[in-house]
Structures are given as C-alpha cells and as structure tokens.
C-alpha cells in the first residue's frame, strides 16, 4: 500500500514537472539590435533580462544578476516571436487533390485524435521557424485544436502558443462542395452549420463553452455557394462580444466582406476581391485585415506538386498574383491594419512552419516595406489577437518570446528564413549559435 502511495506521489510529481514549461531561471540576452514592433524600427544593441518566462527589463546595459544564464545574440537581429494569425494545424491537403475528398477523409478516416497528433508534429515546425504564437481557425474536427492547444500549454508537446477557434460557424455544407444530402453530417463534423440567428448565437455559446478563444465564421463558404445572413452574423458578433471573444470572418468576395463588416466582425480573412468602398468601411469600423497571400515561390511550388491540376510557368506568376497584390496595396493606402496570416494548409514538401513564412514574402513582393511586414506578424497581429503588450513585442511584462535571425530583415526579408535562436516564454527551443556562455 505504502509502495503504491510512493508510486502515486512519483507519478504526480513527474506530471507536475511535465506541466511546467516555463523556465523559472533568469537569463540575460545581449541583442545586437532589437525590433521595436510598435514603431517598426530596429533599435541599436540592447540587453534583455528574462525572468520566469517574462521579459523583466530591456536597456542598453544590464549587469548580469548572480546565477543568470547569459546568451550572446550580439551578432543577430532580435525580433519578438512571430505570430501567424491564420493556421490550420490539424489539416493538411495535397496540392494534387480536392478539398471535399481530402476534407471528408480527414473527418471520417483520419479522425480527430490522430489529427491532433499530426497537428502536434506540425506545431513543432512553426516553433522551429520562429513562429511562437498561432491563431488556429478551424478544420480541426470536433475540437481537436483545443486538445493540441492545451497539450502545448501544459508542456506535453512543443509548439507555438495557440489561440484556437474550434469548428467554424458556416452556412449549409461547410466548405465541402459536392456532398450528397444524405451525408451532410460529414460537413457538420468539421463545421458548425448555422441555421438562423438564434442557432448562430447558440453556436457561439457551444464553441466558447468547449474552449474557443476566438469565433471563426464563414461569411461565404467558398467553394460552396452559401452565405450567412447579416442577421446571423450580427447575432454571432453580439453573443461573442458579450462573452468577450472576438469574431473573424472568412470572406473572399466583395459582398461577403461588406456583409461581415456591416455585421461588426473584428477581422476579415482573405478579402481577395474587395472594392475600395468596402476597405473604407473596414477602416471606419477598425476591422483588421488578414491577407492570406501567396508569394511567387509558393505558386510555382504548388504548380509543380499539383500533378497537372494547375500548371503555371514563371512568366504567368505576375498575372496570377496581380489581383491580390493590387488589393493589398489599396488596403495599405486606405490605412487598414494588416495582420499576417498564412492559411497554410497545403503540403508543400517542406516543414509547415517554413511554408507559412512565405506569406510574409508575398506582402514584400506586393510592395509592403520589409519592416512593416515584420510588424504585421508581431505588433499588428498581437492587437488582432487581443494580446497587445503580451506577445509580438520585446518589452517588460511581455512573454519572453524572442527570435534571432542572421542578417537584416529590413534589407532582405528572406533573412527571416535564417532563424538561429527561438525562445518561447523563457524556454529555448532553437539554439544554433556559435557562442553561448552558461
Ligand atoms: Zn483558412
């Protein structure tokens, strides 16, 4: 009996240990230069003191406290951990396949538990890429995203901090076109299909009850032809805001964006086709835009992996990307706040976290200044997520999410591919530096 108690105490102690991902020690970082994400400029050399997973102080010189670990990043550009505001960690699609076949297969064959485990493997690649927070917007089966989020939070799994949506609130059919009506339930395993304003509010309460940090809706559910009514979206926004949760809308057409903006959502995802008057409405209402854009390299890679589904030559790329680039430039001109989000759910034959970063290169290709690109993935995204001054910034009282890259992102945005150091909440996950003193 006593042996058993001792065994139990051992189990409890080790599980407590597993649930303590925060480094309780003190670390002093010498940074060569530090990105001030609020003002989108690099500051000169700074020391950053990290204590119990939080940034304690930032100054030109900090004397190392007794027993502090010292990390020398003096040869690097130091950034706050990057934020990807639009991920689908529990879903991966082959460029050669179609959405319904692969989406339905994820629901009925892969299943939520295995999807969460696959998501855990993908989550690690985001952390390795310097992305320390993601907002995961559905396609996670029945709340598989909550399981992954909680496992990362309790330290069982390495990954970025997750802000998770649960199933997106959608018109009939979700995003699975071509399902026979007898099998509509398959879509309802992946989406929360909404039928009227009252049901829409109920959907919000369900998601929040099961752990949603944000509500994802589909103003239109492309490639299906449905649309939520403005009344349904208003009911969603009212209920979510009453529960202190934000709402973000998938909206690809001008009409879908206009209707969601009218209903008062907090963010718009995609907005591929959108008029200046609609962008102006978003600006007036303080709605963030998350342009899930592709860069040239991603288009060509998609083409080469699509087994003939989409054949693109390098000469055709500018024509294909002209529309999204033009609307990003118009959004910047109108003064919208852009938060970076990759929507990267395609199997590009590389780590998912690396593939996701190409979204940032797309903004640069469209003409966004490099440091504004970095700001979109730090300061702007932190505000979209309601975590301003906690993430996306190197400042006292923020989480110690710190990334070092080799080179100057202001001069070359592709330096973001040269991540040499990643700390999340005080714990070091990537450490490819030449000189570290303990
Ligand atoms: Zn998406």
CSV table of N, CA and C and ligand atoms in Angstrom, one decimal, residues 86-88 137-139 175 216 218 250 269-270 272 292 342-345, ligand 1:
chain,number,residue,atom,x,y,z
A,86,UNK,N,-3.4,33.0,-39.0
A,86,UNK,CA,-4.4,32.1,-39.7
A,86,UNK,C,-3.7,30.8,-40.0
A,87,UNK,N,-3.9,29.8,-39.1
A,87,UNK,CA,-3.3,28.5,-39.4
A,87,UNK,C,-4.4,27.4,-39.3
A,88,UNK,N,-4.1,26.2,-39.8
A,88,UNK,CA,-4.9,25.1,-39.7
A,88,UNK,C,-4.0,23.9,-39.4
A,137,UNK,N,-7.6,28.5,-37.0
A,137,UNK,CA,-9.0,28.9,-37.4
A,137,UNK,C,-9.8,27.7,-37.9
A,138,UNK,N,-9.9,26.7,-37.2
A,138,UNK,CA,-10.8,25.6,-37.5
A,138,UNK,C,-10.2,24.6,-38.5
A,139,UNK,N,-11.1,23.7,-39.0
A,139,UNK,CA,-10.7,22.5,-39.7
A,139,UNK,C,-9.9,21.6,-38.8
A,175,UNK,N,-17.3,23.8,-46.2
A,175,UNK,CA,-16.5,24.1,-47.4
A,175,UNK,C,-16.3,22.8,-48.1
A,216,UNK,N,-14.6,31.8,-35.4
A,216,UNK,CA,-14.4,31.9,-36.9
A,216,UNK,C,-15.7,31.6,-37.6
A,218,UNK,N,-17.9,31.9,-41.5
A,218,UNK,CA,-17.8,31.9,-43.0
A,218,UNK,C,-18.9,32.8,-43.5
A,250,UNK,N,-14.1,34.5,-42.6
A,250,UNK,CA,-13.7,34.1,-43.9
A,250,UNK,C,-14.6,34.9,-44.9
A,269,UNK,N,-10.7,37.6,-43.0
A,269,UNK,CA,-9.7,36.8,-43.6
A,269,UNK,C,-9.8,36.8,-45.1
A,270,UNK,N,-8.7,36.8,-45.8
A,270,UNK,CA,-8.6,36.7,-47.3
A,270,UNK,C,-8.9,38.0,-48.0
A,272,UNK,N,-10.1,38.6,-51.0
A,272,UNK,CA,-9.4,38.5,-52.3
A,272,UNK,C,-10.0,39.5,-53.2
A,292,UNK,N,-4.3,36.4,-46.7
A,292,UNK,CA,-3.6,35.1,-46.7
A,292,UNK,C,-3.0,34.9,-48.1
A,342,UNK,N,-1.1,33.1,-42.7
A,342,UNK,CA,-0.7,32.3,-43.9
A,342,UNK,C,-1.8,31.4,-44.5
A,343,UNK,N,-2.7,30.9,-43.7
A,343,UNK,CA,-3.7,30.0,-44.1
A,343,UNK,C,-3.0,28.8,-44.8
A,344,UNK,N,-1.9,28.4,-44.3
A,344,UNK,CA,-1.0,27.4,-44.9
A,344,UNK,C,-1.5,26.0,-44.5
A,345,UNK,N,-2.3,25.4,-45.4
A,345,UNK,CA,-2.7,24.0,-45.1
A,345,UNK,C,-2.3,23.1,-46.2
B,1,LIG,ZN1,-8.2,29.2,-43.6
